[in-house]
mmCIF file of C-alpha atoms in Angstrom:
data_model
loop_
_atom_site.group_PDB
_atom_site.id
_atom_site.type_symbol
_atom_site.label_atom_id
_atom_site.label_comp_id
_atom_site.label_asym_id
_atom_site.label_seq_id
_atom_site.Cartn_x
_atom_site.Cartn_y
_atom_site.Cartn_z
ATOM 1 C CA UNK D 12 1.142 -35.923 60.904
ATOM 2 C CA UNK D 13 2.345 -38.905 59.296
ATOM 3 C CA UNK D 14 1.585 -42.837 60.015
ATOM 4 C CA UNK D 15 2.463 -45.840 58.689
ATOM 5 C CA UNK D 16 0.829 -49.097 59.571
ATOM 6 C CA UNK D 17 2.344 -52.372 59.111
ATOM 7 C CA UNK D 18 -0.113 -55.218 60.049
ATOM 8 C CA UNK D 19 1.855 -58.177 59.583
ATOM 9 C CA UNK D 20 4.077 -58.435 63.000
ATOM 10 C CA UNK D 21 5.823 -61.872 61.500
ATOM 11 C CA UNK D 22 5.268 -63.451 57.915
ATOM 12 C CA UNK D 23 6.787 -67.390 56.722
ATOM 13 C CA UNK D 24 7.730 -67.663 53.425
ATOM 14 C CA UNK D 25 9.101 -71.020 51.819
ATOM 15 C CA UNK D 26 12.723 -70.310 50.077
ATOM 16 C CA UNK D 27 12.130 -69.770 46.630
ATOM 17 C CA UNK D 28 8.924 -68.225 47.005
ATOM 18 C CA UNK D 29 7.666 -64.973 46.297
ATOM 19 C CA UNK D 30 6.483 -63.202 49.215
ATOM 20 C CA UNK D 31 4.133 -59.522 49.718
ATOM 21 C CA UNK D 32 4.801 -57.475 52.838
ATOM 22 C CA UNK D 33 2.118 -54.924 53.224
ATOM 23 C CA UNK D 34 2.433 -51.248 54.144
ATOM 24 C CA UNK D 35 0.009 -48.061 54.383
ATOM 25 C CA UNK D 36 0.448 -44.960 55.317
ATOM 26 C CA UNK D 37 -1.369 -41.750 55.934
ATOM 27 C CA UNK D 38 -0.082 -38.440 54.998
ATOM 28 C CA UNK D 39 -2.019 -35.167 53.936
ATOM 29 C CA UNK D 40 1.210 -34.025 51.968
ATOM 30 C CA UNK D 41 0.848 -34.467 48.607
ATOM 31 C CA UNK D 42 5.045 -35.041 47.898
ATOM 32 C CA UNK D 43 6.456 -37.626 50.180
ATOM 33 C CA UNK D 44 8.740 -40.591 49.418
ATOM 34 C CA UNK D 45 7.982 -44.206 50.599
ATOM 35 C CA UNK D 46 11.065 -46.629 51.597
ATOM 36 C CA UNK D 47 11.721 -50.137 52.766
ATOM 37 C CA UNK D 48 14.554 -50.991 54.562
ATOM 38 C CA UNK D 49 15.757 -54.391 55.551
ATOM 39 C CA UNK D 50 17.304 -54.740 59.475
ATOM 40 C CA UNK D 51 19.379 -58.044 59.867
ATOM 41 C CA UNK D 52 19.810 -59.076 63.180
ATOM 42 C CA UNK D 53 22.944 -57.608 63.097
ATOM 43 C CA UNK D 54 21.168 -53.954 63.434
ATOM 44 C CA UNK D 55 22.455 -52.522 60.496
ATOM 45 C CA UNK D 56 19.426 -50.864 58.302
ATOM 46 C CA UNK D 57 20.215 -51.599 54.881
ATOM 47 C CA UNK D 58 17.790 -49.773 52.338
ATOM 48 C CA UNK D 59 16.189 -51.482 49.644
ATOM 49 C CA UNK D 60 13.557 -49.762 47.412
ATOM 50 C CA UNK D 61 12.339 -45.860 46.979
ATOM 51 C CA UNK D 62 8.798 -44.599 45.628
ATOM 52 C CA UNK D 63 8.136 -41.084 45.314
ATOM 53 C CA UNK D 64 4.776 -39.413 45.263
ATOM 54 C CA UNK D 65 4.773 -38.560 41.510
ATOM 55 C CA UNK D 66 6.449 -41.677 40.727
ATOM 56 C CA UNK D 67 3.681 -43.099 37.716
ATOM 57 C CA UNK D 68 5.633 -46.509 37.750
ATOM 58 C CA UNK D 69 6.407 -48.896 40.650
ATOM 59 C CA UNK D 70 10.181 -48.910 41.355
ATOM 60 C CA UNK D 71 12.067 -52.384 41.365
ATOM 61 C CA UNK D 72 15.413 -53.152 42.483
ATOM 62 C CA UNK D 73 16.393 -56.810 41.643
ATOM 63 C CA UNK D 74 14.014 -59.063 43.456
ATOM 64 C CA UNK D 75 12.189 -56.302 45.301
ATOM 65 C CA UNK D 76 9.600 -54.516 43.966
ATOM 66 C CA UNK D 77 7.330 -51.373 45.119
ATOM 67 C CA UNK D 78 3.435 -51.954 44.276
ATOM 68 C CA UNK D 79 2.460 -48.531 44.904
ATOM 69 C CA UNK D 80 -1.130 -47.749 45.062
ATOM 70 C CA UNK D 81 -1.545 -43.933 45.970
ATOM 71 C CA UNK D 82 -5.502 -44.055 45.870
ATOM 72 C CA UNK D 83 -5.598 -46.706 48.500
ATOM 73 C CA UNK D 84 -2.347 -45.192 49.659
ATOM 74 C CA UNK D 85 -0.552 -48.531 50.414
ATOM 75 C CA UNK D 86 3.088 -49.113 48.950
ATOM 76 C CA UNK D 87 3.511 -53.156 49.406
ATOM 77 C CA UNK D 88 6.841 -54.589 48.990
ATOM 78 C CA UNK D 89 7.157 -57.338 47.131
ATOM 79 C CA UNK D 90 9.862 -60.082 47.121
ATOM 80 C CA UNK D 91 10.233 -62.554 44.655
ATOM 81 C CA UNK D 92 12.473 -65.487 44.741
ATOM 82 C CA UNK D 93 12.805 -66.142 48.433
ATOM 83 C CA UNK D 94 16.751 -66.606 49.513
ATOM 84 C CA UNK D 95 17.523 -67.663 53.200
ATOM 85 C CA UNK D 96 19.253 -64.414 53.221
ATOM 86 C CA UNK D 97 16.381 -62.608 53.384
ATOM 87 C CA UNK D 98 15.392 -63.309 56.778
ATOM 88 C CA UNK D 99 15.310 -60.179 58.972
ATOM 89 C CA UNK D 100 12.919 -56.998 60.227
ATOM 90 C CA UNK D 101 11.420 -55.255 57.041
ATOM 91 C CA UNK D 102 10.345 -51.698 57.924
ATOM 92 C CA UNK D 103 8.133 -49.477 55.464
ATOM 93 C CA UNK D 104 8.933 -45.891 56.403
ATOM 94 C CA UNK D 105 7.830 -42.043 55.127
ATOM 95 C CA UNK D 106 10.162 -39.337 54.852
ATOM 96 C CA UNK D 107 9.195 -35.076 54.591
ATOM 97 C CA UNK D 108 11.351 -32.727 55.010
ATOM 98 C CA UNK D 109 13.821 -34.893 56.882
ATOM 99 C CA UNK D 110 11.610 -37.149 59.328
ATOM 100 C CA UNK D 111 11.066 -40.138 58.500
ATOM 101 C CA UNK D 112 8.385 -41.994 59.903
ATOM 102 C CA UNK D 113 8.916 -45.724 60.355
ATOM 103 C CA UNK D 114 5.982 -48.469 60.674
ATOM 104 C CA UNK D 115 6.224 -51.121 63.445
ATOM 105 C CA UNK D 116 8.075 -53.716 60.644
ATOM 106 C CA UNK D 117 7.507 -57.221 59.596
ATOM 107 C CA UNK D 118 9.746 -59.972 60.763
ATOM 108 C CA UNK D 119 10.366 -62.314 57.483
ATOM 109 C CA UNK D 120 11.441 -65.757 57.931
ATOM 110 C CA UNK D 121 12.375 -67.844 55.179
ATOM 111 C CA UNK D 122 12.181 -71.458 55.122
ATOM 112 C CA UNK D 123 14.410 -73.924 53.483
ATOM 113 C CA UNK U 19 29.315 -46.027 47.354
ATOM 114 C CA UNK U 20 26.396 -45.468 50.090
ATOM 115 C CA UNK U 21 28.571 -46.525 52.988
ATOM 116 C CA UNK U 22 27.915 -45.350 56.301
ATOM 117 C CA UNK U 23 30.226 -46.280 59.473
ATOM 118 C CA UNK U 24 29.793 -45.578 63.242
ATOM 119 C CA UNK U 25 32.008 -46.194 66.257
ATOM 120 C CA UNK U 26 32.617 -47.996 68.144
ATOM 121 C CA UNK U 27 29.964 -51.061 67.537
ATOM 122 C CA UNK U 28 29.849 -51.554 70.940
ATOM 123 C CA UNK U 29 30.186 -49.526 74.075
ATOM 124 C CA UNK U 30 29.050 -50.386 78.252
ATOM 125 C CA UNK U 31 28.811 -47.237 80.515
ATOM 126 C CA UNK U 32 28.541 -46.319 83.613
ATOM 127 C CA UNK U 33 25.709 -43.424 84.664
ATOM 128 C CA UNK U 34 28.600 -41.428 85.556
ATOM 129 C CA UNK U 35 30.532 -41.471 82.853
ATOM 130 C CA UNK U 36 30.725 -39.677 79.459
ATOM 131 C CA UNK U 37 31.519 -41.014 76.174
ATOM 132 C CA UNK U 38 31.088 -40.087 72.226
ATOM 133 C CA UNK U 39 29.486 -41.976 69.259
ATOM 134 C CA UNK U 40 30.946 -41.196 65.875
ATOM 135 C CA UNK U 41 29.308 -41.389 62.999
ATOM 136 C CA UNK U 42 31.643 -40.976 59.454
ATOM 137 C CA UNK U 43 30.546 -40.232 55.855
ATOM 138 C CA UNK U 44 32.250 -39.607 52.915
ATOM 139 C CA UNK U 45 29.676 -39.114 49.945
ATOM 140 C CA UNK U 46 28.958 -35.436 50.279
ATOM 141 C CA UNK U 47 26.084 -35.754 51.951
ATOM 142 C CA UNK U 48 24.598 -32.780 53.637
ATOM 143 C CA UNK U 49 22.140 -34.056 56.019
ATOM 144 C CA UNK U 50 23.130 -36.688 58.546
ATOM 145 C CA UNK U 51 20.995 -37.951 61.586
ATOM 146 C CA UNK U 52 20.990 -39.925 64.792
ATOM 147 C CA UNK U 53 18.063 -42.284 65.547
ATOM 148 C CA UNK U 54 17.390 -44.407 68.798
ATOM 149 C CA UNK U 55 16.117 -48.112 68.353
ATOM 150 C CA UNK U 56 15.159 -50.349 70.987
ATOM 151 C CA UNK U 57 14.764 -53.862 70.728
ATOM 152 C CA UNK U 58 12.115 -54.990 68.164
ATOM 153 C CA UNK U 59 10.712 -51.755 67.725
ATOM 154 C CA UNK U 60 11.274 -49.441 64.731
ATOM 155 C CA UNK U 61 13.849 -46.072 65.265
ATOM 156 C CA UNK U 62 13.154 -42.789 66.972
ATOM 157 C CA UNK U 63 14.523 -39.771 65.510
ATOM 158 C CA UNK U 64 16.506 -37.715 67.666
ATOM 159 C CA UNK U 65 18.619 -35.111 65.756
ATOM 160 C CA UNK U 66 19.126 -34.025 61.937
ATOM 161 C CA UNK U 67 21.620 -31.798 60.376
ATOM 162 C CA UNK U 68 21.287 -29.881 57.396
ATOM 163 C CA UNK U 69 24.474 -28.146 55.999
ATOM 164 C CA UNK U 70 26.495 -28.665 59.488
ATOM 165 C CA UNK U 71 23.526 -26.749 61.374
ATOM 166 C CA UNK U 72 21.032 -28.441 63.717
ATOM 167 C CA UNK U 73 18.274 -28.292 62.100
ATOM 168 C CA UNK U 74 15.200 -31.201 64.003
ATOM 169 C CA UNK U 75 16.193 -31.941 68.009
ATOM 170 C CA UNK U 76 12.794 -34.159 68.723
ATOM 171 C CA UNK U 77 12.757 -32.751 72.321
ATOM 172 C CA UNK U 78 15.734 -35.411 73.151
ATOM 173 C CA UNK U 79 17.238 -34.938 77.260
ATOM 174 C CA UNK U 80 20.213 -32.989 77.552
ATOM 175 C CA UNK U 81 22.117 -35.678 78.326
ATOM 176 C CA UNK U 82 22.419 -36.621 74.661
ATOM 177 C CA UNK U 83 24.124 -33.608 73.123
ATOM 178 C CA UNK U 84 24.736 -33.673 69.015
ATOM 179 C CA UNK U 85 27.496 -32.107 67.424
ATOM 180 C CA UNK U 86 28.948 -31.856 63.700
ATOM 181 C CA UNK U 87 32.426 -30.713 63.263
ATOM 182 C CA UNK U 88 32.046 -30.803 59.809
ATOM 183 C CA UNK U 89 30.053 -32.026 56.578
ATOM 184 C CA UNK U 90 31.283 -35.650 57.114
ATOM 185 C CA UNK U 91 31.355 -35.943 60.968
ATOM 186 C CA UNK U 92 28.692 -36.355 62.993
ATOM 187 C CA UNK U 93 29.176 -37.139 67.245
ATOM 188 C CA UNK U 94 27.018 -37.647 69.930
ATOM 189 C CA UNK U 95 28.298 -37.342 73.306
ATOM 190 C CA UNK U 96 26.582 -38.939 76.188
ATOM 191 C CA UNK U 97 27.002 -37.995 79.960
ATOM 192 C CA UNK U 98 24.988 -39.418 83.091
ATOM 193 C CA UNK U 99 22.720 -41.664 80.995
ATOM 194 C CA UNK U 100 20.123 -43.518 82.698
ATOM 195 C CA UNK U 101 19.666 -47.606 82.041
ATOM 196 C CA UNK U 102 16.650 -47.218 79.985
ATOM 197 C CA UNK U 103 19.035 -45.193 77.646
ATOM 198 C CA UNK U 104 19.845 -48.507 76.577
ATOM 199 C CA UNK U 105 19.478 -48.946 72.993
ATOM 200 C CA UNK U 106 20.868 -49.533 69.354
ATOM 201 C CA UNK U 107 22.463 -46.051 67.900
ATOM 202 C CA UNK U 108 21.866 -45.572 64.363
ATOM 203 C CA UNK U 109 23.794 -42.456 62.319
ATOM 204 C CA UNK U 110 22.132 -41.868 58.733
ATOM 205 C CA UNK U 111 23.136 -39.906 55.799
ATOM 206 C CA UNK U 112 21.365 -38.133 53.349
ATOM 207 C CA UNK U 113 22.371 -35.743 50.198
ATOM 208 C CA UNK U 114 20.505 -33.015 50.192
ATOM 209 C CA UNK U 115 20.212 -30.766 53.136
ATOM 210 C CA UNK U 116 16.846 -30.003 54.621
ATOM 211 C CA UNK U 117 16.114 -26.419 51.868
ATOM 212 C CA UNK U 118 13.697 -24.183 53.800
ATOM 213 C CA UNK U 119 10.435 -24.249 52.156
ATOM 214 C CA UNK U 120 11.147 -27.472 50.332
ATOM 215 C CA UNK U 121 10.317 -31.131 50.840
ATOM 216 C CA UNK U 122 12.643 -33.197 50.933
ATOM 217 C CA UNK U 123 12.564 -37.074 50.337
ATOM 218 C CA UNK U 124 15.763 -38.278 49.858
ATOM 219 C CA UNK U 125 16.767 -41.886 51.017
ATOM 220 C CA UNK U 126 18.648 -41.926 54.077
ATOM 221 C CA UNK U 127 21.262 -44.024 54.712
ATOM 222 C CA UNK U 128 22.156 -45.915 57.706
ATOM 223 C CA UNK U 129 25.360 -46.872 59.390
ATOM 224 C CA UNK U 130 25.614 -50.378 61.443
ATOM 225 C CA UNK U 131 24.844 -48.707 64.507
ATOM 226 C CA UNK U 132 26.695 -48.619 68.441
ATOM 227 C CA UNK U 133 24.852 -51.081 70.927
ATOM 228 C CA UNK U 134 24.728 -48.875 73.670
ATOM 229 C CA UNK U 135 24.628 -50.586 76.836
ATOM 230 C CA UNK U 136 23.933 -48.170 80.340
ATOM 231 C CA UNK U 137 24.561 -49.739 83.882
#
């Protein structure tokens, strides 16, 4: 079975700022993918950042980065450069073999 | 272009009456899915599709029933729901299909969703 744990329920960040939102996970599969996705209040789940297993490197997109740590098996999103735009529900999530298991997300609020 | 939509964004129902969700696609994806949210919590699956064939139902009621007409379609029609069927309806997309034997970790994505609203 898969988990992921998300222990942050709500995280401030000053605008501007760079900002970490953690994420671990538990899996005994050894090929797996790790996402974050970014849930507005509007409800639409807009996907931000892949890491596979084998991945060596982090990924980055833009301002968001992946630190991927598969020993400690934690895959951290990082945002740098805080907008006011980026206030919303951040959810760290596992897919295999089409399920995806989500974590309980992080509500971000940016301040001006 | 990773676009997604769903119809209609809204819909309020009765517990008598039926109605369909739509969910479009058009980037060749082979694997689509329906997931129920609830307020402040993350989504559920409920169904995927792999290659127009139901492929995951996670033990959902009968009274959600998926269908996929074809590789871009994907409906869920809805008869004699119950209030705490209440929920945010998300469709997602995916490209490859669900290959026996094979793991499979592509990104999935979402449409806006149908606020679903059950009286």
């Amino acid at each position: 079975a898969q988990k992921i744990t998300q222990t942050q329920p709500g995280m401030f960040v000053q605008e501007k700022e760079a900002v970490t939102l953690d994420c671990t996970y538990d899996t005994s599969d050894q090929s797996y993918g790790l996402f974050w996705y970014k849930q507005p209040s509007s409800g639409e789940m807009i996907f931000l950042i892949y890491q596979g297993s084998y991945d060596e490197q982090n990924a980055t997109e833009g301002r968001y980065s992946l630190n991927f740590q598969k020993a400690r098996k934690s895959a951290n999103l990082v945002i740098s450069a805080s907008q006011l735009g980026d206030s919303a529900m951040y959810f760290c999530a596992m897919s295999r073999r089409g399920k995806s298991t989500f974590g309980d997300g992080t509500t971000l609020t940016v301040k001006p | 272009d990773t676009e997604v939509t769903q119809t209609p964004k809204h819909l309020v129902m009765g517990m008598t009456n039926k109605k369909s969700l739509k969910c479009e696609q058009h980037m060749g994806h082979r694997a689509m899915y329906w997931y129920k949210q609830k307020a402040k919590k993350p989504p559920e699956l409920m169904f995927v599709y792999s290659y127009e064939k139901l492929s995951i139902n996670e033990s959902v009621p009968s009274r959600f029933s998926p269908e996929c007409p074809n590789s871009s379609l994907l409906n869920l029609h809805l008869h004699a729901l119950q209030p705490e069927d209440s929920a945010l309806y998300l469709c997602a997309s995916s490209q490859d299909g669900l290959a026996g034997g094979a793991a499979s970790t592509d990104t999935q994505y979402f449409g806006p969703g149908t606020r679903l609203t059950v009286l």
